[in-house]
mmCIF file of C-alpha atoms and ligand atoms in Angstrom:
data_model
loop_
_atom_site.group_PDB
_atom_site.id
_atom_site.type_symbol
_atom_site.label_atom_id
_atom_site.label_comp_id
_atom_site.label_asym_id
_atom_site.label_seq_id
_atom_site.Cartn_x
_atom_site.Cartn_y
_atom_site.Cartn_z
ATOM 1 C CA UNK A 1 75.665 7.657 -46.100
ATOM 2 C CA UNK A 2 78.351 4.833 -46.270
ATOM 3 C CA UNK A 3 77.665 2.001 -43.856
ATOM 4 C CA UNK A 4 80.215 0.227 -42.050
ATOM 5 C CA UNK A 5 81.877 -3.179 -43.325
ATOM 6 C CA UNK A 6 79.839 -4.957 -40.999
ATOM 7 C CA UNK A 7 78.449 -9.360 -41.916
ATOM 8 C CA UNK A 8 75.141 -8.111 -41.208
ATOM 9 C CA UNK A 9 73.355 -11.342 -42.322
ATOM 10 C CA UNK A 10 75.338 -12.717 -39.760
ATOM 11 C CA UNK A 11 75.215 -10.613 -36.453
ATOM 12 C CA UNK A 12 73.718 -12.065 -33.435
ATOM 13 C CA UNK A 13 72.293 -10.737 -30.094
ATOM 14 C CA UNK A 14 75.518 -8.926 -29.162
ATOM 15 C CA UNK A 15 77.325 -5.333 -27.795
ATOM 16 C CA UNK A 16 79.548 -3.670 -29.977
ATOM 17 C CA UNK A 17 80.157 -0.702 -29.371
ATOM 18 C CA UNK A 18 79.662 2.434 -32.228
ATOM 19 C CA UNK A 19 80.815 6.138 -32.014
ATOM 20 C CA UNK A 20 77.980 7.809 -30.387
ATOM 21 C CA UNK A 21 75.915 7.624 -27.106
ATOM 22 C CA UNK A 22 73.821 10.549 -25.578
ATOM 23 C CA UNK A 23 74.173 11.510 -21.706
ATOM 24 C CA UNK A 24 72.468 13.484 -19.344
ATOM 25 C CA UNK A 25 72.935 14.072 -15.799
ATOM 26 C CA UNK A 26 70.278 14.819 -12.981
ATOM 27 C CA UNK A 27 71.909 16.638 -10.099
ATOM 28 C CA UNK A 28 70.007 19.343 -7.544
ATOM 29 C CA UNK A 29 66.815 18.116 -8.832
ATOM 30 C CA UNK A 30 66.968 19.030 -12.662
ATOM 31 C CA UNK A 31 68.087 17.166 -15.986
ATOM 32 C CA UNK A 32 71.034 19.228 -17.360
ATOM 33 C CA UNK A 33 70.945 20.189 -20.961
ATOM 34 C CA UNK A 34 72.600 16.531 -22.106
ATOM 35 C CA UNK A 35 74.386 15.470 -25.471
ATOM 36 C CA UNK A 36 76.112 13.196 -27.055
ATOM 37 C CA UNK A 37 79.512 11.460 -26.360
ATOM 38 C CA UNK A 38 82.144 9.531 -27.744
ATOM 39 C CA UNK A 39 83.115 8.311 -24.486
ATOM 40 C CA UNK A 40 81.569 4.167 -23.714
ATOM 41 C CA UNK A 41 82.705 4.203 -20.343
ATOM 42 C CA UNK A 42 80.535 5.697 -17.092
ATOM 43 C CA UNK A 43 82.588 6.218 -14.114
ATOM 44 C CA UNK A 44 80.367 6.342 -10.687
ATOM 45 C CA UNK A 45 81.055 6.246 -6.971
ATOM 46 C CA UNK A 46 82.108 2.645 -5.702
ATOM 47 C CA UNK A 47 78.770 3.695 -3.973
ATOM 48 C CA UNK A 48 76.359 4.509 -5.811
ATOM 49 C CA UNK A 49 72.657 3.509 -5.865
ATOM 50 C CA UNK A 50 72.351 1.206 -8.746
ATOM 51 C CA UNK A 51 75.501 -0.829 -7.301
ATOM 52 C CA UNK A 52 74.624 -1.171 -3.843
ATOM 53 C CA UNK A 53 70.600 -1.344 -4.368
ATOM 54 C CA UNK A 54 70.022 -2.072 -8.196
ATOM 55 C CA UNK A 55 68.199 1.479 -9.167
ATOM 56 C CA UNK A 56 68.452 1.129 -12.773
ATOM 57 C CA UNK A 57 65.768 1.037 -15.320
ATOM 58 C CA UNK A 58 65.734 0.584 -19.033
ATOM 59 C CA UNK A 59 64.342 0.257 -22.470
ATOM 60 C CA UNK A 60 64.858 -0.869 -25.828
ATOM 61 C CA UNK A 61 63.883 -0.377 -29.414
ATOM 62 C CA UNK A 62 65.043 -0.278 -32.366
ATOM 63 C CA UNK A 63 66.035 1.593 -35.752
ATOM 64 C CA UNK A 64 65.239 0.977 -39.509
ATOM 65 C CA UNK A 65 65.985 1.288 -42.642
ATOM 66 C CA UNK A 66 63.077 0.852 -44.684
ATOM 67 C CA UNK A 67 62.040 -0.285 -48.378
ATOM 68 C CA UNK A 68 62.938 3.041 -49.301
ATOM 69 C CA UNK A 69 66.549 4.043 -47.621
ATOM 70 C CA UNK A 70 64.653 6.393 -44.926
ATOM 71 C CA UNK A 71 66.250 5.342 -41.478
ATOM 72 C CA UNK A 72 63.020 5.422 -38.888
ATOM 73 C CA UNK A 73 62.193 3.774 -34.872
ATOM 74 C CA UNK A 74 58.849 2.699 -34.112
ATOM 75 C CA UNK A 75 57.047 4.062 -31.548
ATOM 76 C CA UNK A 76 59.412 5.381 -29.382
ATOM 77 C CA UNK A 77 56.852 7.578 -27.720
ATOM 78 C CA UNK A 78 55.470 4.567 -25.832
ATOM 79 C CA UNK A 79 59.114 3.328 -24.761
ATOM 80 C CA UNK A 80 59.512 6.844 -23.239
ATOM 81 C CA UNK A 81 56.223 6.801 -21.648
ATOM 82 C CA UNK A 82 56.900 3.198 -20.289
ATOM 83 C CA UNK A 83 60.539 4.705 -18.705
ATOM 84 C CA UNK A 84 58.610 7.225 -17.019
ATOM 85 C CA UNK A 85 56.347 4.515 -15.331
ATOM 86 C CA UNK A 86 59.544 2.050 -14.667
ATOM 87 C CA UNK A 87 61.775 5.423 -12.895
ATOM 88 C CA UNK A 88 58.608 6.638 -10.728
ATOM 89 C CA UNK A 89 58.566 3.036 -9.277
ATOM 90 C CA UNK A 90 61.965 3.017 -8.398
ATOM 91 C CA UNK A 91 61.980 6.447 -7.182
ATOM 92 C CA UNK A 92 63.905 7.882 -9.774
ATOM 93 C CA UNK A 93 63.434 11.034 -11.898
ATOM 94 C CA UNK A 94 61.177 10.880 -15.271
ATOM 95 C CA UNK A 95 63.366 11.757 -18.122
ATOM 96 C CA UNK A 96 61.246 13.586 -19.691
ATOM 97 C CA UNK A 97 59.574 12.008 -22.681
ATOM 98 C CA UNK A 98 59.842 14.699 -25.353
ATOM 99 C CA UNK A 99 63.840 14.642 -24.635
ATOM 100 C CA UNK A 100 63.650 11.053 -24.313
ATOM 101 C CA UNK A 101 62.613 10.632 -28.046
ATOM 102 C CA UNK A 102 65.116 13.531 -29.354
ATOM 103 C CA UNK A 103 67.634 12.023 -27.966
ATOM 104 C CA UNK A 104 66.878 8.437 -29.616
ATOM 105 C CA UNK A 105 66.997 10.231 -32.784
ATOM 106 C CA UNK A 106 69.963 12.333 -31.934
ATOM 107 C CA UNK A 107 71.938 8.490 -31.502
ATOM 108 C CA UNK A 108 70.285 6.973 -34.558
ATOM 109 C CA UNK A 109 71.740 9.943 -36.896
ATOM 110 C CA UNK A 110 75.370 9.840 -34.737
ATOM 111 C CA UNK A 111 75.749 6.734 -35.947
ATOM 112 C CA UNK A 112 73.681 6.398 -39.277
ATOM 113 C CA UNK A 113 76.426 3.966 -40.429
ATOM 114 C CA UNK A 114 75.673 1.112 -38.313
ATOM 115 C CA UNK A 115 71.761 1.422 -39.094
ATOM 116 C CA UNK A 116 71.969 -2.182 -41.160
ATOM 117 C CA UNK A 117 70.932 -1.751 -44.478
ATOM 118 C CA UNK A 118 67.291 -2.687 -45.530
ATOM 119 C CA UNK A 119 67.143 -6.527 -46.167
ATOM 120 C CA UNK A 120 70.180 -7.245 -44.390
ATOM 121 C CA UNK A 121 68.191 -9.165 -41.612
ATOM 122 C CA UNK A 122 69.842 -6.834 -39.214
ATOM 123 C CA UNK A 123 68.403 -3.738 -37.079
ATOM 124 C CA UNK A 124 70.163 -1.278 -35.294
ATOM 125 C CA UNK A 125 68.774 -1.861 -31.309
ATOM 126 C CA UNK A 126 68.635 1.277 -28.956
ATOM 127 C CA UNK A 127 69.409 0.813 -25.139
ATOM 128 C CA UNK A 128 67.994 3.869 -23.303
ATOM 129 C CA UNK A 129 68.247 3.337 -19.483
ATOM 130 C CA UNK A 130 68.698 5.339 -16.365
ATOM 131 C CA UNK A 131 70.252 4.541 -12.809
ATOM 132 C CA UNK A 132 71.638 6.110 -10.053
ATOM 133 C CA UNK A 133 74.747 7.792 -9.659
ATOM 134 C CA UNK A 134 75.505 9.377 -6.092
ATOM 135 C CA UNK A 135 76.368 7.440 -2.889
ATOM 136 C CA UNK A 136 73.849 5.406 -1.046
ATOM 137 C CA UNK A 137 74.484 3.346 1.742
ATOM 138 C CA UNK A 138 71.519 3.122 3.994
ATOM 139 C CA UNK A 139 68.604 2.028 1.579
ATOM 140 C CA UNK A 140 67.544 4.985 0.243
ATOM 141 C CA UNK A 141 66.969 6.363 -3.489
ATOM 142 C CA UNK A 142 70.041 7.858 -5.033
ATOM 143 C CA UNK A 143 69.360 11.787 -5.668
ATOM 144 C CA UNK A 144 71.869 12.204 -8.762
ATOM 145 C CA UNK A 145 70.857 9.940 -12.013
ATOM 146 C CA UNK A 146 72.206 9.363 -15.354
ATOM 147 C CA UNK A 147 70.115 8.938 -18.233
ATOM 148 C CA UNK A 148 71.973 7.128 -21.448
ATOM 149 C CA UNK A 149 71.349 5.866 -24.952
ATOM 150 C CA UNK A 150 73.371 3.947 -26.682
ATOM 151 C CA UNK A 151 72.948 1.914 -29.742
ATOM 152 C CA UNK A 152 74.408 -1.545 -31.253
ATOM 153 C CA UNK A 153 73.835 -3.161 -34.573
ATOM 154 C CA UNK A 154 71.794 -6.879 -34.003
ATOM 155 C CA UNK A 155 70.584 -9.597 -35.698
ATOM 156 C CA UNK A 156 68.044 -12.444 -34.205
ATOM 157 C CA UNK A 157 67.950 -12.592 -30.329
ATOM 158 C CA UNK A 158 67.220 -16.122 -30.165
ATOM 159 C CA UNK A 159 70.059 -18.109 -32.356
ATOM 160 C CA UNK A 160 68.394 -19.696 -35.351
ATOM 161 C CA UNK A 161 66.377 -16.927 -36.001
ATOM 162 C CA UNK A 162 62.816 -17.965 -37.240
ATOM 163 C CA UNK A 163 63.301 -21.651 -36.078
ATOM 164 C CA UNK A 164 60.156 -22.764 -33.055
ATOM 165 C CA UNK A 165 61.450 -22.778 -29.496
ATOM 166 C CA UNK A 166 61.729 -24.886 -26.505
ATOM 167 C CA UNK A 167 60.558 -23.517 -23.452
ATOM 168 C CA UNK A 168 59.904 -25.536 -19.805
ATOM 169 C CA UNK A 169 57.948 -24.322 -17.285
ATOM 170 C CA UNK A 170 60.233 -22.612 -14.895
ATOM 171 C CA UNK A 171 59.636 -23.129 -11.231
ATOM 172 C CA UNK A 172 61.245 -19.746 -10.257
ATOM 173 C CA UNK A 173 59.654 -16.601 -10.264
ATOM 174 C CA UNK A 174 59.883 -13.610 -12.195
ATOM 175 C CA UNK A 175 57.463 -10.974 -10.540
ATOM 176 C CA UNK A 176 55.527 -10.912 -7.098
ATOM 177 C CA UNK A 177 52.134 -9.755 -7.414
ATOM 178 C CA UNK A 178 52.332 -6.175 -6.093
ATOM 179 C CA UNK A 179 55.894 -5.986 -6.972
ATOM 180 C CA UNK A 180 58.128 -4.833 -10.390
ATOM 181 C CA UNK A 181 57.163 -7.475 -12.881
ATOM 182 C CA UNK A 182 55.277 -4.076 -14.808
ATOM 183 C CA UNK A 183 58.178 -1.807 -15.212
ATOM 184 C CA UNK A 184 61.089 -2.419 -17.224
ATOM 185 C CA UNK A 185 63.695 -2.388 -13.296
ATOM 186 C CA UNK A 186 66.959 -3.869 -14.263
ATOM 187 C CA UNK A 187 66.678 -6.494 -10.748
ATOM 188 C CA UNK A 188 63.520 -8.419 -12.885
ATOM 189 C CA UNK A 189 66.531 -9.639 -15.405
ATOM 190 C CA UNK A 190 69.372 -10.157 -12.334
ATOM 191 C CA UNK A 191 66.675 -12.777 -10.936
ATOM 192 C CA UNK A 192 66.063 -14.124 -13.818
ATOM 193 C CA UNK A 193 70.242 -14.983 -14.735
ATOM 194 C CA UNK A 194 69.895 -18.345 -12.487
ATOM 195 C CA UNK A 195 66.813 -19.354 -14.572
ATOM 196 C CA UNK A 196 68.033 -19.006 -17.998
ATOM 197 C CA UNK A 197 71.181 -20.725 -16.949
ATOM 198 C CA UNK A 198 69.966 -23.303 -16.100
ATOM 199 C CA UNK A 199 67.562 -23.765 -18.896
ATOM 200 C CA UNK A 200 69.976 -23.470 -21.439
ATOM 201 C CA UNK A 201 72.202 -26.381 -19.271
ATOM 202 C CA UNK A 202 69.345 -28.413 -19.659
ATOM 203 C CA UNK A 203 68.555 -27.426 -23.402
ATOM 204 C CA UNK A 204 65.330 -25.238 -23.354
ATOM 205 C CA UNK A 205 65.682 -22.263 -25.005
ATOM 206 C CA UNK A 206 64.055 -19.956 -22.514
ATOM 207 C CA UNK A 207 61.529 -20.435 -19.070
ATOM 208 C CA UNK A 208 57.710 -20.159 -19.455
ATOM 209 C CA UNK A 209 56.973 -17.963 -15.873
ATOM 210 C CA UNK A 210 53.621 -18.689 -14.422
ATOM 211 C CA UNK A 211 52.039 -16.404 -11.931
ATOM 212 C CA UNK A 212 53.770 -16.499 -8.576
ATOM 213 C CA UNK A 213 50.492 -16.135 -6.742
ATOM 214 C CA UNK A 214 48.820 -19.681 -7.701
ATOM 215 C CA UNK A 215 51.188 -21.077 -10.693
ATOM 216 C CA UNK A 216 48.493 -21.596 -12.921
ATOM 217 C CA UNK A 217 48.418 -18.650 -15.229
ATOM 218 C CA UNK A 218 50.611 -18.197 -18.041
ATOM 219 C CA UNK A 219 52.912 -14.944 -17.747
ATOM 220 C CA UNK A 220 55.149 -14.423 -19.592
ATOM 221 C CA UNK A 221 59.266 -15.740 -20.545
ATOM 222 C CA UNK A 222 62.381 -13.362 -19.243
ATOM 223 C CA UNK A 223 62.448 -11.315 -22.024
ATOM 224 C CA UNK A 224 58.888 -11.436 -23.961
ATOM 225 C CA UNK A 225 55.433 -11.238 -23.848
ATOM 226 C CA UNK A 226 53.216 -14.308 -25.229
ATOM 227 C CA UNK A 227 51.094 -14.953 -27.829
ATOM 228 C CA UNK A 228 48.556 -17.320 -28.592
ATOM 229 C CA UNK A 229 46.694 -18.413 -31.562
ATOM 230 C CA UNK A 230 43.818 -20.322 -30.863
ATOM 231 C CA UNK A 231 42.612 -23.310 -33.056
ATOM 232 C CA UNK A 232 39.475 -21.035 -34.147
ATOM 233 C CA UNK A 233 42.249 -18.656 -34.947
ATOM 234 C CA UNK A 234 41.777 -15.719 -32.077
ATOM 235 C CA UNK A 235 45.082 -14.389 -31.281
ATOM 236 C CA UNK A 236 44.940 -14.625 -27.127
ATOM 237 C CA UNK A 237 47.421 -12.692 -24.903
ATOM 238 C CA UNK A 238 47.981 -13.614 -20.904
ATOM 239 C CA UNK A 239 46.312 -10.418 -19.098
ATOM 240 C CA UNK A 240 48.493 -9.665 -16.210
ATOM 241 C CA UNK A 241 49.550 -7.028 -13.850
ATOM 242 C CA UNK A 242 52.876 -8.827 -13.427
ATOM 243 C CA UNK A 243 54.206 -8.554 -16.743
ATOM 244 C CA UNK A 244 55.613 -6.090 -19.144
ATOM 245 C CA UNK A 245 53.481 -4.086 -21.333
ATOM 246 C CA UNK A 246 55.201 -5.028 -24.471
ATOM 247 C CA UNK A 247 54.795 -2.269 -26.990
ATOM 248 C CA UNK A 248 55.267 -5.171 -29.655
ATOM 249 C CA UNK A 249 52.412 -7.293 -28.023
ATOM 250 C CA UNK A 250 50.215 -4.138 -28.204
ATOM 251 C CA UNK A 251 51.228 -3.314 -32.035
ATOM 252 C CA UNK A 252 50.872 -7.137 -32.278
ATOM 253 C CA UNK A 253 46.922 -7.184 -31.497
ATOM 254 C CA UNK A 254 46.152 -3.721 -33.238
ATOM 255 C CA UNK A 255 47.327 -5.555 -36.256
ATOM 256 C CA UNK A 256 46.137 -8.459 -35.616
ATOM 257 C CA UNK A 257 42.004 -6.730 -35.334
ATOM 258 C CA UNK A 258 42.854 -4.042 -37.776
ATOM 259 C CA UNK A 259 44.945 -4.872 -40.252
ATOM 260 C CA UNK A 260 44.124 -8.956 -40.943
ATOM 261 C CA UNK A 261 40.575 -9.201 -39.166
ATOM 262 C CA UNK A 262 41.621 -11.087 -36.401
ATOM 263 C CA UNK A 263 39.322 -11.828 -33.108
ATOM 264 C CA UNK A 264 42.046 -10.822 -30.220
ATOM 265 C CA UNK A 265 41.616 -11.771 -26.509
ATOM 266 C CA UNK A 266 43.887 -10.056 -23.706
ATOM 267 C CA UNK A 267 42.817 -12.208 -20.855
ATOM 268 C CA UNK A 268 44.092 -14.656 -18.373
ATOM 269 C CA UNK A 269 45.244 -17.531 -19.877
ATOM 270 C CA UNK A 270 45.288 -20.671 -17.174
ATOM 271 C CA UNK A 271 48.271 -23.008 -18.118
ATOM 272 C CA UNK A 272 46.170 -25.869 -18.762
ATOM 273 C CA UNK A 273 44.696 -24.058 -22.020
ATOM 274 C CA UNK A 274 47.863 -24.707 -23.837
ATOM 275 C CA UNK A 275 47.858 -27.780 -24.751
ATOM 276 C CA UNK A 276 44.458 -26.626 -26.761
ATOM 277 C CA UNK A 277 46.265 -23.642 -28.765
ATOM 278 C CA UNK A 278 47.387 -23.830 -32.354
ATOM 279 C CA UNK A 279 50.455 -21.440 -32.147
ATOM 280 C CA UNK A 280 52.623 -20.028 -29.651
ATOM 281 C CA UNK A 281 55.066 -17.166 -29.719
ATOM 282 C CA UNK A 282 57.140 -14.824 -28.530
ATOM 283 C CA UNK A 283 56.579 -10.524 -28.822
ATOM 284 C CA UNK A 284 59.132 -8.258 -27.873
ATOM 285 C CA UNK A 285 61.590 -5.658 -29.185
ATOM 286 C CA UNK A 286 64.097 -8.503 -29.266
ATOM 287 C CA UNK A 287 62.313 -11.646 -30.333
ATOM 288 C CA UNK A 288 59.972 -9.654 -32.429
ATOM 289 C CA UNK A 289 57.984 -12.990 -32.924
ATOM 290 C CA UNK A 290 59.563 -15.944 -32.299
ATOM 291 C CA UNK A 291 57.788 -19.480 -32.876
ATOM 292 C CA UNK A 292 57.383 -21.627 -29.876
ATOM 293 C CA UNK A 293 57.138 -25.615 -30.676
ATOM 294 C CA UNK A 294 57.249 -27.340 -27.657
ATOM 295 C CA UNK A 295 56.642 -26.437 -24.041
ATOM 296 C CA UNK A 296 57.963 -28.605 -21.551
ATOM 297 C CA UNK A 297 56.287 -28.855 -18.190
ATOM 298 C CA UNK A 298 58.363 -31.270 -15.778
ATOM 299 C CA UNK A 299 59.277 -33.881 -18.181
ATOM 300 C CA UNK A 300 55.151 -33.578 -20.039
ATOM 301 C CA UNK A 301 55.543 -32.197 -23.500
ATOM 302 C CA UNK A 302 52.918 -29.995 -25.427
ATOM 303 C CA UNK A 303 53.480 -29.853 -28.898
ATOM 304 C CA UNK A 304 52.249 -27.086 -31.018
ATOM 305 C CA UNK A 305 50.604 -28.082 -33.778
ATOM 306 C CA UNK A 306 52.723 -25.738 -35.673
ATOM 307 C CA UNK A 307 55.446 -28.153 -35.098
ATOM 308 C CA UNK A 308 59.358 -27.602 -34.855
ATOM 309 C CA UNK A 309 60.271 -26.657 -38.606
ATOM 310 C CA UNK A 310 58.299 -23.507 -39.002
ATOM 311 C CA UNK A 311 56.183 -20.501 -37.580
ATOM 312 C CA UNK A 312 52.671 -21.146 -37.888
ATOM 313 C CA UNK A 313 50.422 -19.512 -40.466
ATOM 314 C CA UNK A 314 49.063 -16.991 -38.406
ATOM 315 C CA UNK A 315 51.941 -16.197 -36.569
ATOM 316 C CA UNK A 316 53.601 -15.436 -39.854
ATOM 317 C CA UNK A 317 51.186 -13.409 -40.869
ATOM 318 C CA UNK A 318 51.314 -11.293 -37.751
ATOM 319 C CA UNK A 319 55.606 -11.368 -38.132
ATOM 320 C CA UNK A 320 55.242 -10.118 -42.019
ATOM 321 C CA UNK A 321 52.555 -7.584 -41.235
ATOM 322 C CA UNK A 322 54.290 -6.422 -38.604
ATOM 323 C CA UNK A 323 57.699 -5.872 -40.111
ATOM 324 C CA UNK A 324 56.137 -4.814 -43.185
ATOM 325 C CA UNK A 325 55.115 -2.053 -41.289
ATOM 326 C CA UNK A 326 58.629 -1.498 -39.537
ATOM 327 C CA UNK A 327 60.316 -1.349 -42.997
ATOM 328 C CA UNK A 328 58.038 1.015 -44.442
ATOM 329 C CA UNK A 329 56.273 -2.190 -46.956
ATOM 330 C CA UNK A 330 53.319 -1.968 -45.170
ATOM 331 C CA UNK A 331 51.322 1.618 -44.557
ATOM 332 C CA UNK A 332 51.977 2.348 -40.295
ATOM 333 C CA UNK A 333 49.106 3.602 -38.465
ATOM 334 C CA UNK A 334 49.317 6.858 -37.461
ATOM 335 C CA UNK A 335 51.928 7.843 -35.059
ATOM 336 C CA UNK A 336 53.991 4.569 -35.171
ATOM 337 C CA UNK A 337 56.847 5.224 -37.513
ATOM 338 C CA UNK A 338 59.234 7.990 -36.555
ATOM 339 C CA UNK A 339 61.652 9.340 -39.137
ATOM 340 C CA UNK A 340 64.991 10.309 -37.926
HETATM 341 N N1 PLP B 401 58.664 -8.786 -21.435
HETATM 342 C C1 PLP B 401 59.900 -8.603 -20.970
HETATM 343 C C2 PLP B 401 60.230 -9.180 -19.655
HETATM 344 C C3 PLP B 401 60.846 -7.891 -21.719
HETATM 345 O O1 PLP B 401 62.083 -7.709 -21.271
HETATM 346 C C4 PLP B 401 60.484 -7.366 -22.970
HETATM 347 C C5 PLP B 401 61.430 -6.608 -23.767
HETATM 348 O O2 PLP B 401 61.391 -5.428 -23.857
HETATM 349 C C6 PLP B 401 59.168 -7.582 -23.416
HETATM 350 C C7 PLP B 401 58.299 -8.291 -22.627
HETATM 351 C C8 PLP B 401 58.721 -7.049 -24.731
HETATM 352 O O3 PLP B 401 58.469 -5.675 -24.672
HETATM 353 P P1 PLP B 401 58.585 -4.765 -25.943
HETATM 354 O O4 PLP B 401 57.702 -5.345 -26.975
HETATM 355 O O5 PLP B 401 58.109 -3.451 -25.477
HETATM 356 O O6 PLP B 401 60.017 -4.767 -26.360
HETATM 357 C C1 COI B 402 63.901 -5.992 -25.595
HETATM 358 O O1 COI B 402 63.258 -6.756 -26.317
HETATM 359 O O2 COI B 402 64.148 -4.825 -25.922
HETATM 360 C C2 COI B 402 64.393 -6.408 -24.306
HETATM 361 O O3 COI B 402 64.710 -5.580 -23.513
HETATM 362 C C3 COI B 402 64.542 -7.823 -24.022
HETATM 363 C C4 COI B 402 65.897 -8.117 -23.504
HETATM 364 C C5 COI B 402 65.821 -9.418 -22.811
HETATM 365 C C6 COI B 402 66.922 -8.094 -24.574
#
C-alpha cells in the first residue's frame, strides 16, 4: 500500500479531508443498509434537529500502524457501546454496535493511504457521530438520523506534543449534575468554545472543570479525563458521574494494575489534594497522555513536581506502555487491538 506524500512528523490537530467516509441513514424507524462515499458534504433541511436543538452525538478513535505494518484501532467496541449510551440520551437511534465497528474498519481500509506510517508520530483519527436530519421546530427529537465516519490523518492535539501543560481553574461549567457531562452530546463542547477561548487569550492551555454542584471536586478539562500520580505512586482518577468515561482512562488504569503493578484509585478527588500529587495528566483519544505542570487557580500556582520540561516518570511509563500496546510493541490484552 503506497501512502500519501503527507509531513507526517509534522501534522497537527487538524481536518483534512481523505477519499472515503461511510453513511447511513435512519428513516421510518430502521438503519438502511449504509456504505461508503466519496462525497464530504451532508446536505440537511435548514431545519433540522441538530441545527435548531443540537441532537448530535459523537466519538473518536483512532487507527494504527503497528511495529509490524498491520494497520489496527483499539477498542472500538467500547466507542460503539459508549455511542449507544450518548444517542439513547438524546433520544436518538442506537447505531447498532456490530455495524458501528464494520463500518470503522470499512473507512480505515478506504483510505489505507493516509493511515501514517509506524514511527511517523502521526495516527490516523476516526470521527464517528450521529445527528438529526428531518425538520424540527417545536422541541422535539428529530425522527430521521444520519450516522457518519469519517477519518483524518493527526499528529499531537495539544501543540508541543509531550511538553507539561498549563491549565487554570475554569469558573464555567462543563456538566450539571443530572445532565450530559456522561455522554459524548456535541452541546458539552459548544459550551465549552467560550472557555477555551478565553483560556488560550489568557495563555493556559486548557480549563481544569470542577464539579458544578459544590466546586470542589476535580472533573475533568474539555476534552480529557485526569490522571493523578500520587507521591506514594498510586495512579488516582476523579470518580464522577459528570464526566466522560474515557476509554483511554480505563485502558490507562488496567495497565497501570496489570501491566506495571500499580495501586489505582477511581475516586473523588477534592481540589485541594492537588497541590499534594506528584504528576498530573491528561487521557483521552486525543491527548493520549499529556503532562500537566502547572495548575493555576485564580492567580495561586501549583506546581507539579514533575516540573515544566518533561512528563513525569510514571506518567511516562503509563504513555510508553500504553502506546506500546497501540503499535503492536507491547502484547494487548485480549480484545483491545482490532485488525482491519
Ligand atoms: N473527556 C472528554 C470531555 C472528551 O471529549 C474525551 C475525548 O474523547 C475524553 C474525556 C477522553 O475519552 P476517550 O479516552 O474515550 O477518548
Ligand atoms: C477525542 O479525544 O477523541 C475527543 O473527542 C476529544 C476532542 C476534544 C478532540
Amino acid at each position: 500500500m503506497d501512502k500519501k506524500q503527507i509531513d507526517w512528523g509534522n501534522l497537527g490537530f487538524a481536518y483534512m479531508p481523505t477519499e472515503q467516509r461511510y453513511v447511513s441513514n435512519y428513516k421510518d424507524g430502521a438503519w438502511d443498509e449504509g456504505g461508503l462515499t466519496t462525497d464530504a458534504n451532508v446536505v440537511i433541511s435548514e431545519c433540522a434537529g441538530v441545527l435548531q436543538y443540537a441532537q448530535t452525538v459523537f466519538e473518536g478513535l483512532k487507527a494504527y500502524t503497528t511495529e509490524d505494518g498491520r494497520t489496527v484501532t483499539f477498542r472500538p467496541d467500547l466507542n460503539a457501546s459508549r455511542l449507544k449510551d450518548s444517542a439513547e440520551r438524546l433520544e436518538m437511534p442506537a447505531f447498532p454496535e456490530d455495524r458501528f465497528v464494520e463500518a470503522v474498519k470499512q473507512v480505515v481500509k478506504a483510505n489505507e493511504a493516509y493511515v501514517p506510517p509506524y514511527g511517523s508520530g502521526a495516527t490516523l483519527y476516526l470521527r464517528p457521530y450521529l445527528f438529526g436530519t428531518n425538520p424540527v421546530i417545536g422541541v422535539k427529537p428529530a425522527d430521521e438520523f444520519q450516522f457518519r465516519v469519517f477519518c483524518t490523518p493527526v499528529g499531537p492535539y495539544f501543540k508541543g506534543g509531550v511538553k507539561p501543560l498549563t491549565l487554570r481553574v475554569c469558573d464555567f461549567d462543563r456538566a450539571a449534575p443530572h445532565g450530559t457531562g456522561h455522554i459524548k452530546a456535541g452541546l458539552n463542547y459548544a459550551m465549552s468554545l467560550h472557555a477555551i477561548v478565553t483560556a488560550h487569550e489568557e495563555g493556559f492551555d486548557e480549563n481544569m472543570y470542577l464539579d458544578s454542584a459544590t466546586r470542589t471536586k476535580v472533573e475533568e478539562t474539555g476534552g480529557a479525563n485526569f490522571l493523578f500520580v500520587t507521591k506514594e505512586g498510586t495512579v488516582v482518577t476523579p470518580k464522577s458521574s459528570t464526566i466522560l468515561p474515557s476509554i483511554t482512562r480505563r485502558s490507562l488504569l488496567y495497565v497501570a494494575e496489570h501491566y506495571l503493578g500499580l495501586k489505582v484509585e477511581e475516586r473523588e478527588v477534592p481540589f485541594e489534594e492537588v497541590k499534594d500529587m506528584a504528576e498530573c495528566g491528561l487521557c483521552g483519544t486525543a491527548a493520549v497522555i499529556s503532562p500537566v505542570g502547572k495548575i493555576v487557580d485564580h492567580g495561586k500556582e501549583i506546581c507539579m513536581p514533575s516540573g515544566m520540561d518533561e512528563m513525569g516518570p510514571v506518567t511516562k511509563k503509563l504513555y510508553d506502555t500504553l502506546t506500546g500496546i497501540q503499535m503492536g510493541r507491547i502484547e494487548a490484552p485480549e480484545g483491545w487491538i482490532v485488525e482491519i
